[in-house]
Short mmCIF file of C-alpha atoms in Angstrom, two decimals:
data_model
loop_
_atom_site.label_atom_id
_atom_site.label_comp_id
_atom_site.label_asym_id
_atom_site.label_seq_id
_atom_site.Cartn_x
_atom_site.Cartn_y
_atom_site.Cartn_z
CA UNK A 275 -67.83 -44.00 -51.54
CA UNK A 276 -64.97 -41.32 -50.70
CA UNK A 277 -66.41 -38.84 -52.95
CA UNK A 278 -70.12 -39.15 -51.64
CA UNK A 279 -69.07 -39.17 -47.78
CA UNK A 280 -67.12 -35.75 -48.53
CA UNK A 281 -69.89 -34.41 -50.59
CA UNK A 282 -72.44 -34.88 -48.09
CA UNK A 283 -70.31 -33.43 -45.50
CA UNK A 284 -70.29 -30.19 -47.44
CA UNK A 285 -73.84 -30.65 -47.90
CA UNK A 286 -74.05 -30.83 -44.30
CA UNK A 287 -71.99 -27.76 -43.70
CA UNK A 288 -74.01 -25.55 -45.46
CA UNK A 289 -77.07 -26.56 -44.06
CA UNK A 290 -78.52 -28.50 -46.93
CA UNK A 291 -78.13 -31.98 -45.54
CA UNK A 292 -79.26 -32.11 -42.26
CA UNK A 293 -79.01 -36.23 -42.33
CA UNK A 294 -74.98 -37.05 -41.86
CA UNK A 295 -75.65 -40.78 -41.04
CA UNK A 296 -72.22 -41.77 -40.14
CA UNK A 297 -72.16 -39.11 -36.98
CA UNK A 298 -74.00 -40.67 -33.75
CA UNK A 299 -75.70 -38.54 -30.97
CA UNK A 300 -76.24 -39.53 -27.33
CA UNK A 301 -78.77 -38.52 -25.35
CA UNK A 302 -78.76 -38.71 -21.96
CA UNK A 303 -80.83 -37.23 -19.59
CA UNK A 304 -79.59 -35.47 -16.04
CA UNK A 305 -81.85 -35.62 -13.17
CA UNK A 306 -81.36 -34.92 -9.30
CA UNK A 307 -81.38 -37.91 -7.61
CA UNK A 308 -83.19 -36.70 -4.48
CA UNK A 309 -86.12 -35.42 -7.10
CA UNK A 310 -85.99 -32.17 -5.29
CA UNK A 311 -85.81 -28.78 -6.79
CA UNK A 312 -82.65 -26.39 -5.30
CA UNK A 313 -84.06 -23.26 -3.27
CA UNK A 314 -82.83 -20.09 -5.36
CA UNK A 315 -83.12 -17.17 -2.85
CA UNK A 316 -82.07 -13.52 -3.99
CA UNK A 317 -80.52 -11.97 -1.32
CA UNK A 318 -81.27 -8.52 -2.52
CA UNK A 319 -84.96 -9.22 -1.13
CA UNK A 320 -83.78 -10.36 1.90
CA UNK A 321 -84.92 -7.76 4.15
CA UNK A 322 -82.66 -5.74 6.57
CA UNK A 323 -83.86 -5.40 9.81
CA UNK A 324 -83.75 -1.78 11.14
CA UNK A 325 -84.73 0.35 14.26
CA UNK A 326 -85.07 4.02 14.06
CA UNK A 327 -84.71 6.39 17.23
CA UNK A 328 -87.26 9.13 16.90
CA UNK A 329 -87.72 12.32 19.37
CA UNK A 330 -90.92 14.00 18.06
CA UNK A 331 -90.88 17.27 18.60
CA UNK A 332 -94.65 17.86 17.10
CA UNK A 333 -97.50 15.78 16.57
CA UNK A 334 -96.72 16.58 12.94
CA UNK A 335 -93.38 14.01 13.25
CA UNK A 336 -95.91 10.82 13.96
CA UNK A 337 -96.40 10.63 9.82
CA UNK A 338 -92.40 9.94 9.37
CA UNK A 339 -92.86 7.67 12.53
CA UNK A 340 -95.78 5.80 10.53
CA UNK A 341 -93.82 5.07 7.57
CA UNK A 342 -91.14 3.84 9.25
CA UNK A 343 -93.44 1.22 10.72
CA UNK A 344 -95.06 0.48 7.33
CA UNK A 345 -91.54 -0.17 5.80
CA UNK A 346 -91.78 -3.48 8.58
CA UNK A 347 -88.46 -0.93 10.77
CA UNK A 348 -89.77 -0.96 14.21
CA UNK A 349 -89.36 2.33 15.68
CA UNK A 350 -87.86 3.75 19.25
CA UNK A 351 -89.72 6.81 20.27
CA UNK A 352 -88.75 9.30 22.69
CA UNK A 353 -91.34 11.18 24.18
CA UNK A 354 -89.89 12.60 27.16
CA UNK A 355 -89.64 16.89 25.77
CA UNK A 356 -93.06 16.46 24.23
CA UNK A 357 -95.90 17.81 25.94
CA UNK A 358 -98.56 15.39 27.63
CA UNK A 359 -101.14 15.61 25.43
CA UNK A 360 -99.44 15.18 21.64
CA UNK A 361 -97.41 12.62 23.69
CA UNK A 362 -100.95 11.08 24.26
CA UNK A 363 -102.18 11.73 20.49
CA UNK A 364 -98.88 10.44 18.98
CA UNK A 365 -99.19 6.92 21.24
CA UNK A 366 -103.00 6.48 20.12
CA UNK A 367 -101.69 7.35 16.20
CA UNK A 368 -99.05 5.01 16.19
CA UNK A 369 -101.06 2.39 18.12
CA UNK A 370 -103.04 2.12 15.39
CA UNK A 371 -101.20 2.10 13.03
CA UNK A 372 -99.41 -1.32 14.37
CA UNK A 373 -102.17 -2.66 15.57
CA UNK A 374 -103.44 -2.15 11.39
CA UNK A 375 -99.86 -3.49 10.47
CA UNK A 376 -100.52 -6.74 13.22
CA UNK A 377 -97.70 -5.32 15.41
CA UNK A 378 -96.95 -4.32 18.79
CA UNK A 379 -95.93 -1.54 21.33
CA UNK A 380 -93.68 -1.61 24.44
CA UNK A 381 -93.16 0.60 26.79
CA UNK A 382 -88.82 0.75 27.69
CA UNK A 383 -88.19 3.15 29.74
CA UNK A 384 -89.74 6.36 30.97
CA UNK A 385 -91.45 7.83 28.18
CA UNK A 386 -89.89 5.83 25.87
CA UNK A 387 -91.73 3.68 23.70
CA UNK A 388 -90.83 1.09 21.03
CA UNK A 389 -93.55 0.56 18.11
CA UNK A 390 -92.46 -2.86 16.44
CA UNK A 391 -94.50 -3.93 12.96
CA UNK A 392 -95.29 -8.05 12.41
CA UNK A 393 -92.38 -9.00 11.56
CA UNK A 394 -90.62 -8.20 14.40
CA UNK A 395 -91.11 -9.38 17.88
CA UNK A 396 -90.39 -8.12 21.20
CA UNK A 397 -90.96 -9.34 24.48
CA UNK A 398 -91.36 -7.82 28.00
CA UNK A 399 -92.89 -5.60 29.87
CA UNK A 400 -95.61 -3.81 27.79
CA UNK A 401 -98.28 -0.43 28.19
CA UNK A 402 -100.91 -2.27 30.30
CA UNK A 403 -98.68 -3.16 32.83
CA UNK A 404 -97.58 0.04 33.28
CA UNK A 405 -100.80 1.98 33.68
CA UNK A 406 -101.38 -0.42 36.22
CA UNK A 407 -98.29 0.46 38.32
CA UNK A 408 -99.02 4.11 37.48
CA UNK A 409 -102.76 4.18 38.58
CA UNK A 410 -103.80 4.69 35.04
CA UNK A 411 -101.63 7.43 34.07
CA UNK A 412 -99.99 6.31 30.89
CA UNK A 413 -97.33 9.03 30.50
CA UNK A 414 -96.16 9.41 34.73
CA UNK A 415 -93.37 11.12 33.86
CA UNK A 416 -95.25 14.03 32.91
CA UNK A 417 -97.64 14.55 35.73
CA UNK A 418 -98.57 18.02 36.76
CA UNK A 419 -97.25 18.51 40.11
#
């Protein structure tokens, strides 16, 4: 029985025999006990929250301003050296656009604005509360004198 053992070994070796009766397998079977599945997060999509400082110059600037905003970076915009009415066009163009991107806009300082997309929140003090201390005038610090 020596002989036949060893020859169906080799058999097995080479792939011929696939039966080798005298090896046993186990089986077993490896489960989590909670029945829960791990959470597997990548943490190269993990999001980096940014603010950018902007100081338009132009009305032509609001575009860069609006991409900013649709990359979810809330943007800080400086509108003091701007002229009343682009300062005016570039609040109604970026209103908009985060009002289209479910965001917000607050007013920080004087004529300084900060245009925030949805996944960012801010809280305070926010446009209609100024016009109301300013008598309607959105932009006081550039009132003709």
């Amino acid at each position: 029985m020596g002989n036949k053992s060893f020859f169906k070994k080799i058999l097995y070796f080479l792939g011929i025999d696939d039966d080798l009766s005298e090896e046993k397998v186990e089986e077993f079977n490896v489960s989590n006990s909670k029945g829960e599945k791990g959470r597997i997060i990548n943490i190269h999509q993990i999001p980096k929250n940014k603010m950018m400082v902007f100081k338009p110059m132009s009305f032509e600037d609001v575009e860069e301003i609006a991409d900013e905003l649709k990359s979810k970076r809330a943007a800080i915009v400086n509108l003091e050296s701007i002229d009343k009415e682009n300062a005016k066009r570039i609040i109604d163009f970026l209103s908009g656009s985060v009002y289209a991107l479910d965001g917000s806009v607050k007013k920080v300082g004087s004529g300084t604005f900060v245009f925030t997309p949805s996944n960012i929140d801010i809280s305070g003090m926010d446009i209609e509360n100024t016009m109301k201390e300013n008598e309607g005038e959105l932009l006081p610090f550039n009132k003709k004198k």
